[in-house]
Amino acid sequence: MRTIFATAFLLITLCFAAFAADEWNTLDPKQVASGYKLEPVANGIWRLRFGTPEKFTPTAYLRSAPIAEKALSEMTAAPKMPWKAANIHAYKTARGTAIELPMTKDEQVYGMGNNIAFFNQTNRRSVIRASDMQPGPVGNQTSVAQEQNDAHAAVPFYVSNLGYGVFVDSARYLSFYAGNVAMVKPEPTPEAGSNELATDVETLYRPREIADKVMLIDIPGAVEGADIYIFAGPSMGEAIQRYNLFSGGGALPPLWGLGVAFRSKTQYTQEMALKLAKEFREDKMPCDMWGFEPGWHTKAYSCSYVWHPERFPNPAEMVKEMNAMGYRVNLWEHAFVNPLAPFYKEMIPWSGNYMVWGGLVPDFTTPEAKKIYLDYHKEVLINIGIEGFKIDECDNQPMSPKPWSFPEASRFPSGMDGEIMHAMFGQLTQKLFDEEYRKRNKRTLNQVRATHALASPLPFVVYSDMYKHEDYIRAIGKSGFCGTLWTPELRQAASAEDMIRRMQSLVFSALTQVDCWFLDHPPWFNFDRNQNNAGKRHPDSEMHQKVMRDLMNVRMTLVPYLYSAFMDYHYKGIPPFRAVVTDYPKDKETFNIDMQYFVGPSLMVAPVVAGQNSREIYLPEGEWFDFWTKKKYTGKQKIKVDVPLENIPVFVKSGALIPLAEPVQHITQDTCFDLTVHVFGKGDQPLVLYEDDGETFDYAKGQQGMLKLSWQNGQGFAAKSGTWTGSPRYKITSWQHWE
Amino acid sequence: MRTIFATAFLLITLCFAAFAADEWNTLDPKQVASGYKLEPVANGIWRLRFGTPEKFTPTAYLRSAPIAEKALSEMTAAPKMPWKAANIHAYKTARGTAIELPMTKDEQVYGMGNNIAFFNQTNRRSVIRASDMQPGPVGNQTSVAQEQNDAHAAVPFYVSNLGYGVFVDSARYLSFYAGNVAMVKPEPTPEAGSNELATDVETLYRPREIADKVMLIDIPGAVEGADIYIFAGPSMGEAIQRYNLFSGGGALPPLWGLGVAFRSKTQYTQEMALKLAKEFREDKMPCDMWGFEPGWHTKAYSCSYVWHPERFPNPAEMVKEMNAMGYRVNLWEHAFVNPLAPFYKEMIPWSGNYMVWGGLVPDFTTPEAKKIYLDYHKEVLINIGIEGFKIDECDNQPMSPKPWSFPEASRFPSGMDGEIMHAMFGQLTQKLFDEEYRKRNKRTLNQVRATHALASPLPFVVYSDMYKHEDYIRAIGKSGFCGTLWTPELRQAASAEDMIRRMQSLVFSALTQVDCWFLDHPPWFNFDRNQNNAGKRHPDSEMHQKVMRDLMNVRMTLVPYLYSAFMDYHYKGIPPFRAVVTDYPKDKETFNIDMQYFVGPSLMVAPVVAGQNSREIYLPEGEWFDFWTKKKYTGKQKIKVDVPLENIPVFVKSGALIPLAEPVQHITQDTCFDLTVHVFGKGDQPLVLYEDDGETFDYAKGQQGMLKLSWQNGQGFAAKSGTWTGSPRYKITSWQHWE
């Protein structure tokens, strides 16, 4: 399966091995230093155990799939540890466990969860902590939460551009100090600089250059010890792959999950939703998923899980009607159980000792809480055809003096404390639903506001209530460092330009969702929140609707390519959305690129935010084609391009084959995509398309076909293999070659 | 010793006993609930032990004086516990210890250290964490640090207006949730309010009213248990007294410590300082203490403790000359040991494993580190006549992604971790110097930027680099909640008005210090930093100097009154500076007063900040006199007063006797204060003045006299008692009665 991505890895591997050979040594499982134990886990993965880990760790409680050992065994054989084991140090204090790993002077590290505000984690302290990122009730604390590394996806995993990864198997509020702390030296080098006495705090307090760098991992609360896992590369991308395969591989959404999603307003009745859903079909607005808020959070902001009787007199009937129109129905909720929930009293003994918005916090590590919660959901919701959930509010406000969520000092029936529950709550809820849908042999795609480690197999996309477009773009690329997916949802907009620019980014993300939870009408009716809710149609609404429809159709053309990218995620752990540095970790120019990212093997997207008339784009080595104009560019240079509103800059790597489909309104089991295959440059990078029912797990039992697209001697080939017995998923109508 | 203050306590006691009798129960040492043990410690003090406390607690490592048992035994006998023991709950999780104490609906709590940004701690989470409060290198995080309760004086003690106090014997980053978390209830009251579904996060996330309040104390890291100490009142002021007496009583500064302090610029040479010191004497600017920066922190910002050889060619001679002019010399330093320090290598084994600004962090819990550090300081500094230190940088930047200080995960030779060292570092350094000066039978007054619990006996005044005048005023009153002292130092100013307003607050604070560490000339030369350092004299500098001189002289008139107030602190634990609510805890109007405070028994100060032309002042019940005009006011009302620049509003409680001295330039062992005693109203509140050498601890061996001022039948009396054999400290020249 030689995609261009795999080839890139290979090249990098060779460079790197030469570059850093003296830093590495062959794995010897008997190597022990500072009292820790190093054990191989799978090909290129080691566990470093120091003391005795805590009970409530991610590996013990958050795993949703077994280690993908077979896929791992097919990767580079016998890779090396990134450092000499003797250079690793660990120690315990009454506070917890500290682990010191070597770092080199110019090394760059990435990941540590998906904090949306900054990109590169080098030379700073990053705390791992789930947070809603909202300003608290007293003043504005967002920027500080962001600076501390608060995130919706708070994942204690990082990768180095030297080609390795480290996962800390802890759900604590742990910190990484990536090269910004200095260890004691008996013979320190005197600090360079003038003898002048400074009289300003900025100068006195300035961070100093540190000669012997170290990565200090501070795990408070892990007072008896902790495990970390070390992932070899040899490239950075392979280290990420190994982490995702260690997690069980990437989630495979149903085909319809790659279409367009829409969420209607909190106050919508079933008639209003059905009416709008019909209009979408009439207006040819592509849409596969429809989200509802069932109105079960009146008064207190905890949930009763009882449909609002006036707004939704017959939910089962409504779901049927939505399904008949080709929509998959998704429901908003969070797991804080209001006293009006039918199972409130039953849940009390299986909940934490503190409440959130007057609701219980169930301990989903207990079979009892899972059963009570899920039995009700199955009977009342899943059985009537609900195919997904939006799980809200499962993060926290760790920096707030008046946090809305439960205190870290809470205790839960399983013995878990509130700090760990904050890390795990979102993912435990995901697992609950994931297990149920798997039992039903139903793939699904959901949303969630907080996730933690080993999350890649879970079909949940992370979102935010923060709304800065730059942050949302940054988060798409960063999501690839931490085994999560991200959607830069569209809600209201500051201008038509802002709406269009946001939609463009959204098309090139894991979930193209227009979220109208506080809007009476879709944003193309009016992008302004107040005017929208006042029923004032924008004078250009028809034109806006057309632009949005066209963009949604762009998304629909990409579905086969995206499905292939998700298969690479699923089988090989390659993130379908990832930062540029992931593929070019030796190129200094990529170290801080946060406004460009890769989609699948060969598309590099460079979104634009409102107000930009041109933007700088870095093209790494090789040749690149403009996705829209097919103009060719030489790589290893920064280019400045004009960015007219109609197009988001997208570049195709030379050699790639990009199949584009005739857009459909929504995807069914029988959808057959009419494809034009665009061949760029030599076209020497084949692409595999996948055929299956697109909705179940039957592909894993053999019901899957492959269509390998390749280009040889000026001609396209589509070679079928596999065991798919259903009707064909793809029909190639033409090949177009661009040079 | 019936001061008016004591009488106020008595009145409050009676009110309160009636008010809350059913909330309290008689102490029964056998009362045990939830596995904790309750033990009496002293009169009105109980220790609640839950499990096994950590090794490095404040009581084990920060105590600088024994419990003042005798003074405690003289307070209200057999007071009661604030709650039924059965209503206290404690539990452990893997994270640490949690303790739940009852709270009532309208109860107000104060203290939890001296965060300078807000006053009342009710209905919020407050984290106890030493911090420099500076914005970090990445963006501005001050406000969030402040909202989280970061403080220079991070003290885990609070008082309730119901008349009790709680001290958590832990140096962890612990949190108090004062009534803003809700425990699980089987039969919750449905939330009131509309059924409308909100579509804005502010409404959804708003803090809810909590019916059954609780104070949750979260002590992470204390995984085996913790001690808390409970202090009875019956009044709020008495609870504070008990905490201070439990700490060993309040610090007694030398008499010269109540004068004026000045610090000259970092770049000053010994000639420049001596020249300016001479000018002060010629210009009749009162000054007792002079601070130097010896220039031992070039290049790196850690300290060599070696005088800068060019700037200070003969420090011993300089100190002698300063002493001859009547100045006490004080040196700036911090305890991060630069490689250029003569004892660097010797200190390595007794230091933490991480450095700060290239310097070692000594573990002052080890006798070795103490000895190495102190031996050098004694020989090179204290022996040449240095009488105090300014201990800088002993806090931290716990919220910063690039903190300048050592990581919380550091380990120290004693076994202490970095988190606890951050809490203790400042106070351990204080204790080091305090012990040495005590051995030398020398009282002193120093400055420090971080302190923790049980600090009241330490002669150190806390200061800040933050500079908002309102915050500095707030901190004066708040310092009385936590056994610390505070100086609102004057440095540069935004205007002449700002300079004068700041100086006015400074006169009514624990340490009247003008700090020119970054100014070439005193602020009256030019208050503007840039112009000052450019040598540009302000056109009105003479007038400004006169105003400042007059204000310094006001300070000097107050020295006998302040000395009496500090004796109340020392012997009875009554804070010399304290918030209004401390004395009127049942008066709702005082609950949030942060811009007024008491100085000694009878002066209520209401500072003014630049830009204010008038201000509101609340006069509690009783009658009050304007300190300057002697105009009488009726209490229990808010008044609005004009605030012309020449005066800071000060009110005297009717009944008080206020002795004012003829100002002197500086104070010596032989200074005899010429007093005018001002008698207000009935003059029925006697005041005791104290006579001793003012500089040593001989008073404790009997070398002390008392002069009790009283007013009877229109005549003043000064009754001598005690054993003072030195020359008289006071000469009463007149009595003035104001009605």
Tab-separated table of C-alpha atoms in Angstrom, chain A residues 54 91 93-95 98 100 123-125 132 134 138-141 143-144 147-148 172 177 180-188 191 193-195 197-201 204-208 214 216 218 221 223 265-267 295 297-301 311 339 344-345 348 352-355 357 360 393 397-404 407-411 417 419 449 465 517-518 529, chain B residues 54 91 93-95 98 100 123-125 132 134 138-141 143-144 147-148 172 177 180-188 191 193-195 197-201 204-208 214 216 218 221 223 265-267 295 297-301 311 339 344-345 348 352-355 357 360 393 397-404 407-411 417 419 449 465 517-518 529:
chain	number	residue	atom	x	y	z
A	54	GLU	CA	-2.399	4.406	40.019
A	91	TYR	CA	11.736	9.819	41.130
A	93	THR	CA	8.000	12.735	46.052
A	94	ALA	CA	5.016	13.002	48.364
A	95	ARG	CA	3.473	15.100	45.592
A	98	ALA	CA	8.485	12.982	38.178
A	100	GLU	CA	13.026	13.260	33.250
A	123	ASN	CA	10.201	25.533	25.761
A	124	ARG	CA	7.080	25.823	27.832
A	125	ARG	CA	5.123	24.142	30.555
A	132	ASP	CA	-14.431	24.340	28.303
A	134	GLN	CA	-14.855	29.686	28.550
A	138	VAL	CA	-15.277	36.640	37.273
A	139	GLY	CA	-13.433	38.375	34.481
A	140	ASN	CA	-11.867	36.895	31.410
A	141	GLN	CA	-9.628	33.948	31.987
A	143	SER	CA	-6.228	33.408	27.508
A	144	VAL	CA	-4.631	32.077	30.657
A	147	GLU	CA	-1.689	29.468	27.919
A	148	GLN	CA	-1.714	26.747	30.536
A	172	ARG	CA	-3.972	13.504	36.449
A	177	TYR	CA	8.113	21.051	31.028
A	180	ASN	CA	12.325	25.147	30.082
A	181	VAL	CA	13.651	23.935	33.421
A	182	ALA	CA	17.312	23.684	34.330
A	183	MET	CA	18.830	20.889	36.341
A	184	VAL	CA	21.557	21.562	38.899
A	185	LYS	CA	25.065	21.489	37.518
A	186	PRO	CA	28.253	21.301	39.595
A	187	GLU	CA	30.237	23.233	36.987
A	188	PRO	CA	27.780	25.555	35.302
A	191	GLU	CA	25.710	33.138	31.776
A	193	GLY	CA	25.625	38.840	28.604
A	194	SER	CA	26.420	42.199	30.080
A	195	ASN	CA	27.306	42.998	33.664
A	197	LEU	CA	22.124	45.509	36.615
A	198	ALA	CA	18.625	45.523	35.209
A	199	THR	CA	15.896	47.584	36.806
A	200	ASP	CA	12.917	46.116	35.063
A	201	VAL	CA	11.160	42.896	35.848
A	204	LEU	CA	15.256	40.148	35.263
A	205	TYR	CA	12.616	37.462	34.762
A	206	ARG	CA	13.359	36.698	31.107
A	207	PRO	CA	13.597	32.974	30.293
A	208	ARG	CA	17.258	31.966	29.971
A	214	VAL	CA	15.333	17.965	29.704
A	216	LEU	CA	10.314	16.995	32.915
A	218	ASP	CA	5.307	16.087	36.620
A	221	GLY	CA	-1.190	12.462	42.629
A	223	VAL	CA	2.417	9.002	44.547
A	265	LYS	CA	-32.248	25.424	17.400
A	266	THR	CA	-32.768	24.514	21.059
A	267	GLN	CA	-36.307	25.856	20.934
A	295	GLY	CA	-35.543	20.372	25.546
A	297	HIS	CA	-32.763	20.736	30.391
A	298	THR	CA	-35.309	23.333	31.474
A	299	LYS	CA	-34.770	25.307	34.693
A	300	ALA	CA	-31.653	23.690	36.022
A	301	TYR	CA	-29.125	22.946	33.340
A	311	ARG	CA	-42.178	20.532	21.451
A	339	PRO	CA	-33.953	14.982	39.541
A	344	TYR	CA	-32.488	9.816	39.176
A	345	LYS	CA	-33.016	7.946	42.453
A	348	ILE	CA	-27.745	8.251	43.355
A	352	GLY	CA	-20.260	11.346	42.833
A	353	ASN	CA	-20.916	13.188	46.076
A	354	TYR	CA	-21.187	16.600	44.389
A	355	MET	CA	-23.729	17.798	41.859
A	357	TRP	CA	-26.416	22.200	37.982
A	360	LEU	CA	-25.944	13.798	39.555
A	393	GLU	CA	-20.343	19.802	29.052
A	397	GLN	CA	-13.459	25.049	34.267
A	398	PRO	CA	-10.287	24.161	36.149
A	399	MET	CA	-9.093	27.776	36.284
A	400	SER	CA	-12.319	29.371	37.441
A	401	PRO	CA	-13.017	30.610	40.961
A	402	LYS	CA	-16.639	29.608	40.315
A	403	PRO	CA	-16.419	26.464	38.189
A	404	TRP	CA	-19.759	25.068	37.048
A	407	PRO	CA	-14.884	19.797	42.427
A	408	GLU	CA	-11.653	17.868	41.861
A	409	ALA	CA	-12.018	16.659	45.433
A	410	SER	CA	-15.255	14.801	44.633
A	411	ARG	CA	-15.366	11.106	45.346
A	417	ASP	CA	-11.616	11.172	42.545
A	419	GLU	CA	-9.695	15.230	39.182
A	449	ARG	CA	-16.630	18.272	24.081
A	465	ASP	CA	-17.971	26.888	22.182
A	517	TRP	CA	-28.402	25.667	18.419
A	518	PHE	CA	-29.041	29.336	19.041
A	529	ARG	CA	-27.333	36.137	15.317
B	54	GLU	CA	2.044	14.803	55.766
B	91	TYR	CA	-12.607	11.629	53.343
B	93	THR	CA	-9.132	9.868	47.733
B	94	ALA	CA	-6.010	8.973	45.783
B	95	ARG	CA	-5.778	12.706	45.084
B	98	ALA	CA	-11.164	16.513	51.496
B	100	GLU	CA	-16.398	19.370	54.572
B	123	ASN	CA	-19.153	31.795	47.316
B	124	ARG	CA	-15.951	31.166	45.449
B	125	ARG	CA	-13.083	28.769	45.142
B	132	ASP	CA	4.574	37.040	42.361
B	134	GLN	CA	3.278	39.220	37.631
B	138	VAL	CA	3.130	34.849	27.347
B	139	GLY	CA	0.317	37.330	27.581
B	140	ASN	CA	-1.249	38.824	30.648
B	141	GLN	CA	-2.294	36.402	33.300
B	143	SER	CA	-6.113	38.881	36.628
B	144	VAL	CA	-6.579	35.140	36.519
B	147	GLU	CA	-8.984	35.453	40.658
B	148	GLN	CA	-7.583	32.081	41.637
B	172	ARG	CA	-0.104	22.192	49.520
B	177	TYR	CA	-14.767	26.112	48.120
B	180	ASN	CA	-20.173	27.268	45.900
B	181	VAL	CA	-20.394	23.496	45.553
B	182	ALA	CA	-23.543	21.435	46.005
B	183	MET	CA	-23.656	18.051	47.680
B	184	VAL	CA	-25.896	15.307	46.358
B	185	LYS	CA	-29.406	15.299	47.760
B	186	PRO	CA	-31.903	12.431	47.501
B	187	GLU	CA	-34.868	14.817	47.541
B	188	PRO	CA	-33.658	18.005	45.923
B	191	GLU	CA	-34.843	24.845	40.853
B	193	GLY	CA	-37.205	29.976	37.566
B	194	SER	CA	-38.723	29.854	34.149
B	195	ASN	CA	-39.090	26.852	31.876
B	197	LEU	CA	-34.540	27.106	27.301
B	198	ALA	CA	-31.587	29.441	27.308
B	199	THR	CA	-29.406	29.831	24.232
B	200	ASP	CA	-26.499	31.654	25.780
B	201	VAL	CA	-23.683	30.187	27.790
B	204	LEU	CA	-26.726	28.206	31.205
B	205	TYR	CA	-23.507	28.361	33.225
B	206	ARG	CA	-24.650	30.900	35.797
B	207	PRO	CA	-23.836	29.955	39.403
B	208	ARG	CA	-26.961	28.612	41.111
B	214	VAL	CA	-20.726	23.609	52.766
B	216	LEU	CA	-15.155	22.088	51.037
B	218	ASP	CA	-9.512	20.154	49.011
B	221	GLY	CA	-1.178	15.611	47.880
B	223	VAL	CA	-3.045	11.388	50.546
B	265	LYS	CA	18.685	52.443	43.365
B	266	THR	CA	20.151	49.123	42.231
B	267	GLN	CA	22.976	50.935	40.459
B	295	GLY	CA	24.904	44.443	42.980
B	297	HIS	CA	23.120	39.610	40.823
B	298	THR	CA	24.849	40.616	37.592
B	299	LYS	CA	24.328	38.519	34.441
B	300	ALA	CA	22.204	35.693	35.763
B	301	TYR	CA	19.592	36.861	38.207
B	311	ARG	CA	30.229	50.134	43.583
B	339	PRO	CA	27.812	29.780	40.953
B	344	TYR	CA	28.045	27.446	45.818
B	345	LYS	CA	29.734	24.065	45.662
B	348	ILE	CA	24.947	21.735	45.983
B	352	GLY	CA	16.902	21.068	45.082
B	353	ASN	CA	17.535	19.307	41.784
B	354	TYR	CA	16.384	22.261	39.668
B	355	MET	CA	17.866	25.731	39.425
B	357	TRP	CA	18.209	31.731	37.078
B	360	LEU	CA	20.766	26.720	43.518
B	393	GLU	CA	11.655	36.380	44.675
B	397	GLN	CA	4.561	31.960	38.990
B	398	PRO	CA	2.282	28.965	39.432
B	399	MET	CA	0.037	29.991	36.531
B	400	SER	CA	2.732	30.705	33.988
B	401	PRO	CA	3.669	28.463	31.065
B	402	LYS	CA	7.217	29.748	31.539
B	403	PRO	CA	7.613	30.164	35.300
B	404	TRP	CA	10.950	31.611	36.406
B	407	PRO	CA	9.139	23.262	39.154
B	408	GLU	CA	6.652	21.902	41.684
B	409	ALA	CA	8.075	18.455	40.884
B	410	SER	CA	11.516	19.412	42.234
B	411	ARG	CA	12.935	17.284	44.980
B	417	ASP	CA	8.900	18.476	47.021
B	419	GLU	CA	5.183	22.425	45.601
B	449	ARG	CA	7.770	38.763	49.145
B	465	ASP	CA	5.876	44.438	42.541
B	517	TRP	CA	15.234	50.448	43.416
B	518	PHE	CA	14.753	51.684	39.877
B	529	ARG	CA	10.264	57.165	36.306
